[in-house]
Short mmCIF file of C-alpha atoms and ligand atoms in Angstrom, two decimals:
data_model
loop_
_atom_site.label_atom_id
_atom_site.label_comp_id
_atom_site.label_asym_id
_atom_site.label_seq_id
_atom_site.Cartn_x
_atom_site.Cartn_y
_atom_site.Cartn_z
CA UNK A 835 15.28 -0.03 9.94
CA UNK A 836 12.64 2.71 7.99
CA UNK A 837 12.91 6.09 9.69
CA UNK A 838 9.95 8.34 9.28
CA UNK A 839 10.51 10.72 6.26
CA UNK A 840 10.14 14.16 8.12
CA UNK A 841 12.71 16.44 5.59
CA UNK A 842 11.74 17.49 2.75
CA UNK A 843 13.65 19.55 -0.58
CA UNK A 844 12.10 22.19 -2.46
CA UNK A 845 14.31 22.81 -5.83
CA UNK A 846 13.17 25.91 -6.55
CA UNK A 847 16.62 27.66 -8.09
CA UNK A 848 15.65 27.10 -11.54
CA UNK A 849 15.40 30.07 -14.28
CA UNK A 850 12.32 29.79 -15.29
CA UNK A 851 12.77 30.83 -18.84
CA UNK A 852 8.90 29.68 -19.63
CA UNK A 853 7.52 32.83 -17.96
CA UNK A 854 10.14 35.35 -19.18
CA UNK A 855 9.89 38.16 -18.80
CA UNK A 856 7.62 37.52 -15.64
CA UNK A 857 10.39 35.41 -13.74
CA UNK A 858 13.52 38.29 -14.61
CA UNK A 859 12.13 39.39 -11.25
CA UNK A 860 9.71 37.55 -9.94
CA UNK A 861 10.80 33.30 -9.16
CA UNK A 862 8.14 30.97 -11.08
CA UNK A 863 7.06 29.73 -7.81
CA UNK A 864 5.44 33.10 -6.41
CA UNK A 865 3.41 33.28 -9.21
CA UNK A 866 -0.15 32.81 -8.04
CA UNK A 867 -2.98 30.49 -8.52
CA UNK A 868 -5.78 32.58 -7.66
CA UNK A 869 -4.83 34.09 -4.82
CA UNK A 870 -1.74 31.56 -2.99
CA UNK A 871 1.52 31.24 -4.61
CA UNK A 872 2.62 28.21 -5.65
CA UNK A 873 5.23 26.97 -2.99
CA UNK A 874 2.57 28.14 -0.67
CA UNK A 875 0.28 24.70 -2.14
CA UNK A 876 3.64 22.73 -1.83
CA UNK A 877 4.72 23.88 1.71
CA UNK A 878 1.13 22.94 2.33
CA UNK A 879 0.96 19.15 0.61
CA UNK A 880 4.56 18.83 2.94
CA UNK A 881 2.94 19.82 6.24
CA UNK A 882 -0.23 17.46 5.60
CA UNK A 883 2.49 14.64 4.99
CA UNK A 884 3.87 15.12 8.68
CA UNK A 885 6.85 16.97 7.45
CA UNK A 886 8.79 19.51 9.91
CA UNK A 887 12.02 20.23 8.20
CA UNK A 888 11.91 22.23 5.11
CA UNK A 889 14.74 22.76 2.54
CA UNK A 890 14.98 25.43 0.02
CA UNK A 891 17.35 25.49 -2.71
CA UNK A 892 17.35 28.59 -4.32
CA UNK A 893 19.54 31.23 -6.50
CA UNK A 894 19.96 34.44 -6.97
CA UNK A 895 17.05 36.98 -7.25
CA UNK A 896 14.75 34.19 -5.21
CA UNK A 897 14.33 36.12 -1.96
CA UNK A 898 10.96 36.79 -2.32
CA UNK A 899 10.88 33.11 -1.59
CA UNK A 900 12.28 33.88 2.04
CA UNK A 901 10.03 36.98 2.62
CA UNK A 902 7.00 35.54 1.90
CA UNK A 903 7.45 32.94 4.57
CA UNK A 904 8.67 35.53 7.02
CA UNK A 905 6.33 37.43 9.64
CA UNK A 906 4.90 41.06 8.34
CA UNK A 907 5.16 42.48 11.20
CA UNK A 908 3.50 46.18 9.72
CA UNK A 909 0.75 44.21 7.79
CA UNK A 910 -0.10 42.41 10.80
CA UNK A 911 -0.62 45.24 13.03
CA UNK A 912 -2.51 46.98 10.48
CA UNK A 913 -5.16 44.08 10.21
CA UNK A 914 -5.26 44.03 13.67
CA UNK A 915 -6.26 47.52 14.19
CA UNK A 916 -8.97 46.83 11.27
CA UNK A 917 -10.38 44.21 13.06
CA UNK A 918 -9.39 42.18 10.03
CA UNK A 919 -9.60 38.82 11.93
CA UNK A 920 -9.72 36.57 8.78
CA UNK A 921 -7.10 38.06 6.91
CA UNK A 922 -4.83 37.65 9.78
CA UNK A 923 -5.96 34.33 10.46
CA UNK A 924 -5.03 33.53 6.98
CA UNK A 925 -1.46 35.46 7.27
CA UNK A 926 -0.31 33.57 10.36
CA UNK A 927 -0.80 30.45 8.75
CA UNK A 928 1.69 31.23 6.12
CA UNK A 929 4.42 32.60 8.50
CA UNK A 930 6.30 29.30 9.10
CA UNK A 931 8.26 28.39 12.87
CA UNK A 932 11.38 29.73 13.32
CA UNK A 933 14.08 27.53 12.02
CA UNK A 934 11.33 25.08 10.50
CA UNK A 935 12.84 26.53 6.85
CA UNK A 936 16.66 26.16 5.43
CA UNK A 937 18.13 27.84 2.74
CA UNK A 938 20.78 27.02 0.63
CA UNK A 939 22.16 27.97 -2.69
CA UNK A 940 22.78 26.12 -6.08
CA UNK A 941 25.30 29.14 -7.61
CA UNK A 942 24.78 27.93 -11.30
CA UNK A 943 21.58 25.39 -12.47
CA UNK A 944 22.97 22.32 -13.47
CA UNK A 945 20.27 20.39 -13.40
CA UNK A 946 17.04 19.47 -10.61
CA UNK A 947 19.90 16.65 -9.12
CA UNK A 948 22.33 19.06 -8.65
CA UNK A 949 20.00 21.36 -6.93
CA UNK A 950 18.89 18.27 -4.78
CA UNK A 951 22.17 16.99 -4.14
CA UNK A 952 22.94 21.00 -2.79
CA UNK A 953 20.58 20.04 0.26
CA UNK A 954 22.62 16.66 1.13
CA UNK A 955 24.39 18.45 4.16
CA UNK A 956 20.80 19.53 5.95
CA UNK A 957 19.23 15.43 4.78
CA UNK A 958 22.12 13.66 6.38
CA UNK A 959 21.59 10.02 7.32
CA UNK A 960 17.84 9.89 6.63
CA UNK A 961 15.18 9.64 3.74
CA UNK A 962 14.02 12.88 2.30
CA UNK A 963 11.00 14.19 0.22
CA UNK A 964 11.49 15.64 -3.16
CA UNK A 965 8.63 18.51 -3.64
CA UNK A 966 8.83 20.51 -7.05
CA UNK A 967 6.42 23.37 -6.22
CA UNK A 968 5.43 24.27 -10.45
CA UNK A 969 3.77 20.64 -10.38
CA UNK A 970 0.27 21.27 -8.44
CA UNK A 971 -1.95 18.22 -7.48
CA UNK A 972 -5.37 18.85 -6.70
CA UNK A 973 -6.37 16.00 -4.18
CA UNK A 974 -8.55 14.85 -1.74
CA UNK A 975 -6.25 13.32 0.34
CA UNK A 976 -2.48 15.17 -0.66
CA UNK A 977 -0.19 13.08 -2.96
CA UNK A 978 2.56 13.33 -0.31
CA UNK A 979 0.79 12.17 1.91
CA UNK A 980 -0.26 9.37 -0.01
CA UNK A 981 3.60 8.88 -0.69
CA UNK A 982 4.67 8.85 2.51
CA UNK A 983 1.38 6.21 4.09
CA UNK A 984 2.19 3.54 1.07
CA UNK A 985 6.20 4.25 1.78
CA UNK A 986 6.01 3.73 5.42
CA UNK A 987 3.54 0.82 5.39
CA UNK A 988 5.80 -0.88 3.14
CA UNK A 989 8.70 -0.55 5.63
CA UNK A 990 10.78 0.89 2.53
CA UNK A 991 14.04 1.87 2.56
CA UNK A 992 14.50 2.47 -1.28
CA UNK A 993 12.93 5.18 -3.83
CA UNK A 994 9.62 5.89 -4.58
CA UNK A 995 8.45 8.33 -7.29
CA UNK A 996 4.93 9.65 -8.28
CA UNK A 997 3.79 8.22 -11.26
CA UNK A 998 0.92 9.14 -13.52
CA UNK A 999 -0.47 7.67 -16.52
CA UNK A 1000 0.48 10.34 -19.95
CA UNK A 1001 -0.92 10.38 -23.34
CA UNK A 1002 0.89 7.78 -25.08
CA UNK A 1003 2.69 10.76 -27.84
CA UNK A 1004 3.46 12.49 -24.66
CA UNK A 1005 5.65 9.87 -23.48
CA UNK A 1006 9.25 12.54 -24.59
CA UNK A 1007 8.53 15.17 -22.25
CA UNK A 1008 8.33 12.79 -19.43
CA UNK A 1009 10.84 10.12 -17.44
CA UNK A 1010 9.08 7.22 -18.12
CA UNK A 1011 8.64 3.56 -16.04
CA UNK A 1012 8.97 0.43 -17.52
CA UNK A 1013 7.15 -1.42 -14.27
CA UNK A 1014 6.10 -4.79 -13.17
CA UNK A 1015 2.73 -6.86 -13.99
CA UNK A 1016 1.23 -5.44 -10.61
CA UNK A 1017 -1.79 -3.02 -11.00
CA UNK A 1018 -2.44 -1.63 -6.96
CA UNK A 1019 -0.53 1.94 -6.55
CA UNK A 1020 3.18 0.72 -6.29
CA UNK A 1021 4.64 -0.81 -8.70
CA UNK A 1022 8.11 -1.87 -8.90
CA UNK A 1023 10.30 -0.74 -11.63
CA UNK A 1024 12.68 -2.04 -13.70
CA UNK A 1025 13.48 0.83 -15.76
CA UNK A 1026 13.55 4.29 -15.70
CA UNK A 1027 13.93 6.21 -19.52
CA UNK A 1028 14.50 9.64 -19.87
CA UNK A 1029 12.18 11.42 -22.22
CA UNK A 1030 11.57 8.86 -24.54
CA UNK A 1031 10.27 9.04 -28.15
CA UNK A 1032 6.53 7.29 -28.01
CA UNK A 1033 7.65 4.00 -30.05
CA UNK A 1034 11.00 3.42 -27.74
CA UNK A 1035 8.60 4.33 -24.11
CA UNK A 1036 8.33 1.37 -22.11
CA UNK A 1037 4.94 2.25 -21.39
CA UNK A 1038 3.05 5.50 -20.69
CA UNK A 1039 3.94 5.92 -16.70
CA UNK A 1040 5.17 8.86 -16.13
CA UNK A 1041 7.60 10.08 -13.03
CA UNK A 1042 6.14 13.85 -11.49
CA UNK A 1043 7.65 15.91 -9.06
CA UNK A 1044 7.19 14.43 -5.94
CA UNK A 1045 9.81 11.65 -4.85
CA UNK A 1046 10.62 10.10 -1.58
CA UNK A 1047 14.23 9.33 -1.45
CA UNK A 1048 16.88 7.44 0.62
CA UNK A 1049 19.99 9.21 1.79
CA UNK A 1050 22.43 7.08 -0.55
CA UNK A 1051 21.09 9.22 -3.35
CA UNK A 1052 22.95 12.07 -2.94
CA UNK A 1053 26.15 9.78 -3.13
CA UNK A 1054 24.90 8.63 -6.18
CA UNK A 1055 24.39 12.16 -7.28
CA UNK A 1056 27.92 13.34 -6.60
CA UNK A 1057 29.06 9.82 -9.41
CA UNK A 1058 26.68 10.94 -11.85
CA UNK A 1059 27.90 12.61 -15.23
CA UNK A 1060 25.44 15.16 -16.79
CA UNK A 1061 22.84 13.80 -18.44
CA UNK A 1062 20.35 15.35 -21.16
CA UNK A 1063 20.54 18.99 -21.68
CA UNK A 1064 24.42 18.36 -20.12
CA UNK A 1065 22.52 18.67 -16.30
CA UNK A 1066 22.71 16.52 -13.73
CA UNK A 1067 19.62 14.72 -13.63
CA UNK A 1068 17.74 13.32 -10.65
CA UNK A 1069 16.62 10.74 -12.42
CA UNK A 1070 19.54 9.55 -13.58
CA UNK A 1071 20.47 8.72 -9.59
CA UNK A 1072 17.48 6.98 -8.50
CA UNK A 1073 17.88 4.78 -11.56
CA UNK A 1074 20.76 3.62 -10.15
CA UNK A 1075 19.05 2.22 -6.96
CA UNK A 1076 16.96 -0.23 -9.30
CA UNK A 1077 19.70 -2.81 -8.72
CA UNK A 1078 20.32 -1.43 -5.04
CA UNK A 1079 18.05 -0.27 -2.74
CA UNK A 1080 14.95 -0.80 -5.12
CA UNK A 1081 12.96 1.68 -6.79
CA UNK A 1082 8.75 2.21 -6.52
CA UNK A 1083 6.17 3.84 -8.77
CA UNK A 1084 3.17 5.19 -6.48
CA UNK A 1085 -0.14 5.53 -9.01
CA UNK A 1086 -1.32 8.48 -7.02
CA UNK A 1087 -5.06 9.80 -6.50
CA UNK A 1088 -5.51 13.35 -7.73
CA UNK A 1089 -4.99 15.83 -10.84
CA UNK A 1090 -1.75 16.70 -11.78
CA UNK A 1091 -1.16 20.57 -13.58
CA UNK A 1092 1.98 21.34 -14.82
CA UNK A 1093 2.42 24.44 -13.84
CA UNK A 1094 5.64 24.91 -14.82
CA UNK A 1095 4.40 25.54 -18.46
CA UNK A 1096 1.69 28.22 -19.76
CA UNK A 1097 -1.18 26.16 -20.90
CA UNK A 1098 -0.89 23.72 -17.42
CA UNK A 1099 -0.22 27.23 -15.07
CA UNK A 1100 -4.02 28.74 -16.81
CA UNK A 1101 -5.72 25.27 -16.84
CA UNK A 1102 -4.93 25.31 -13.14
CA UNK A 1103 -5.83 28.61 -12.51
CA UNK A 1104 -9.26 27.77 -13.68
CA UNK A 1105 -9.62 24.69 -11.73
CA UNK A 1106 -8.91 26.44 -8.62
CA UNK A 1107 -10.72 29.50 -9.48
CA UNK A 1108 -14.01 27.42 -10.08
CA UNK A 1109 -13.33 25.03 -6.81
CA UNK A 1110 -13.32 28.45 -4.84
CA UNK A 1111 -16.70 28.85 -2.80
CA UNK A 1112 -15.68 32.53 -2.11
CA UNK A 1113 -15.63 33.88 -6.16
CA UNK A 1114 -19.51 32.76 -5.44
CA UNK A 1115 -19.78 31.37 -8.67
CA UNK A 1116 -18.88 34.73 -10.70
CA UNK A 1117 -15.95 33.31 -12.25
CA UNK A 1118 -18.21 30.14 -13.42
CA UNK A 1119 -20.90 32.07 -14.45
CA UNK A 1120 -18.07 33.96 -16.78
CA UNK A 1121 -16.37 30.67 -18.15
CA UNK A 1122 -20.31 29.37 -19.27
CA UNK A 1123 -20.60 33.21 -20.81
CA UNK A 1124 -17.43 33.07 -22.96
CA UNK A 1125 -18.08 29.34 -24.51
CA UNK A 1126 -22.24 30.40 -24.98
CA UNK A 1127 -20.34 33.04 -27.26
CA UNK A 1128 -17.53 31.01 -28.39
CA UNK A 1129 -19.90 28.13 -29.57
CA UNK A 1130 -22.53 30.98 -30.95
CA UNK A 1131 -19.52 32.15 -32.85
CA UNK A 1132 -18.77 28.68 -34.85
P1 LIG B 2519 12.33 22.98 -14.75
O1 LIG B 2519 12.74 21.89 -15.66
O2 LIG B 2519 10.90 23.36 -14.77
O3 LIG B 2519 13.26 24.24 -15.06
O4 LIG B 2519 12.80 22.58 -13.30
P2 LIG B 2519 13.04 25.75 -14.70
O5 LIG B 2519 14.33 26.45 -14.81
O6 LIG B 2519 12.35 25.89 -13.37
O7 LIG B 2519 12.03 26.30 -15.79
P3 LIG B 2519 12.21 26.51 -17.38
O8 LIG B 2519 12.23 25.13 -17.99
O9 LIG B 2519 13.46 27.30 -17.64
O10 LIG B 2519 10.97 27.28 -17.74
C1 LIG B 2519 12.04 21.71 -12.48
C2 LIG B 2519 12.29 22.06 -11.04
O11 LIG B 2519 13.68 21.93 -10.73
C3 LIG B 2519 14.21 23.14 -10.22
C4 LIG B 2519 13.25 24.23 -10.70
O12 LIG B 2519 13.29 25.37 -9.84
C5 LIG B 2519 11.91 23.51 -10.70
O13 LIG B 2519 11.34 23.48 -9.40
N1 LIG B 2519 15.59 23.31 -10.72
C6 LIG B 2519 15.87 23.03 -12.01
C7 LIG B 2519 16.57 23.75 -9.86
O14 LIG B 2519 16.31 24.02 -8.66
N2 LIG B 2519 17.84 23.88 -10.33
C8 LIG B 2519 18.16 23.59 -11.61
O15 LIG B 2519 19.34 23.72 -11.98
C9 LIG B 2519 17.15 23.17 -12.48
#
């Protein structure tokens, strides 16, 4: 029988090494889009998605990570005595119930299925969500969410992994589906290919960070050999429950940035900087400014 998917894993112990020097001291997912940090928009997509139990993995130097989700005590009695209502407001709702967050450590990164498999102990016997916070989705309704209404509906018990469609010579920085005839949202797959050169990809649907998982994965994950880059790779395990308990593609609704790169983490900043009522249009008016003087310029 389906149990409702209420844990999810946040891998954020990776290094990073896109945004050196920032992330020598500061972890990727702090950074901010205008004004929240990232894990702040995942924690967020989670909650939305009916999820109560939420597992860090992190490393060493992270523990900004666990502050920011702590109560400021200080800060909060200074707003208070401002009158600062709003800001307050906006503080609490980042402070998150005690013992709703977990923490546990991968020592050394080998790999985002090593990190996942480090959470197995806190999943146990039930599925999990995979969230990786440096891929934002802007959405009406959150991806997650989505996820977890098509997963339950179906009564599923296997794996089912965001999928968006990529630029054909794209296809090699991806995990790409080779996938059934169906066109509706899930789509069953048949194949899963690790970063594949255009003219071997299967097609150009593309596996993102957000995965809904059964608990037999993290057996799977403790078989597995390192893959590429000699990590152990998550997608390396679900492949394995093609033949097993069955694997889905969910076509999700929304925009995917990959902020895990430079050109996705700006693109995104100016997404969410121009869907922000409260720059009152200053920061549109300035983006119209510099390509009036761009295009004067060609
Ligand atoms: P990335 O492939 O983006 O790696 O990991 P990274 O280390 O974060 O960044 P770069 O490539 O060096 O710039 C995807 C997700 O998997 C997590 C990362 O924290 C990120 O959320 N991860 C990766 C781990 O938790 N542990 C690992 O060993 C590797």
């Amino acid at each position: 029988m389906q149990r409702k998917v209420t844990k999810a894993i946040f891998p954020v112990a990776g290094l990073g090494t896109r945004f050196l020097p920032a992330t020598k001291s500061i972890p990727k997912e702090i950074m901010t889009l205008v004004d929240r940090p990232l894990i702040q928009y995942a924690i967020d997509e989670a909650r939305a998605a009916g999820i109560t139990d939420f597992i860090f993995v992190t490393s060493r130097g992270k523990s900004a990570l666990e502050d920011y989700f702590d109560s400021a005590p200080e800060l909060e009695a200074t707003l208070k005595e401002k009158g600062k209502d709003g800001l307050l407001r906006m503080l609490n709702e980042t402070t998150m119930p005690s013992g709703a967050i977990a923490y546990v450590r991968q020592q050394q990164p080998r790999g985002l299925g090593h990190a996942v498999w480090c959470g197995r102990r806190l999943v146990g016997d039930e599925p999990f969500a995979v969230i990786l916070p440096d891929d934002v989705i802007a959405s009406e309704k959150p991806c997650l969410q989505q996820m977890v209404e098509a997963y339950e509906a179906a009564g599923s018990t296997g794996c089912m992994v965001a999928a968006m469609e990529v630029p054909h010579d794209k296809t090699s920085a991806y995990g790409i589906l080779d996938v059934g005839d169906d066109a509706g949202p899930v789509v069953g797959v048949r194949k899963m290919v690790e970063k594949p050169r255009p003219e071997d990809a299967p097609s150009n649907l593309a596996v993102i960070g957000r995965y809904i998982l059964p608990p037999s994965v993290m057996d799977t994950l403790n078989e597995v050999d390192p893959g590429a880059g000699g990590e152990i790779q998550l997608t390396d395990a679900i492949a394995r429950e093609i033949d097993g308990s069955g694997v889905w593609g969910y076509r999700f609704n929304g925009q995917r940035f990959d902020c895990g790169s430079k050109a996705g983490f700006l693109q995104a900043t100016v997404a969410f900087g121009l869907a922000r009522d409260d720059l009152n249009g200053e920061f549109a008016d300035y983006l119209s400014e510099l390509s009036a003087v761009r295009d004067a310029a060609q």
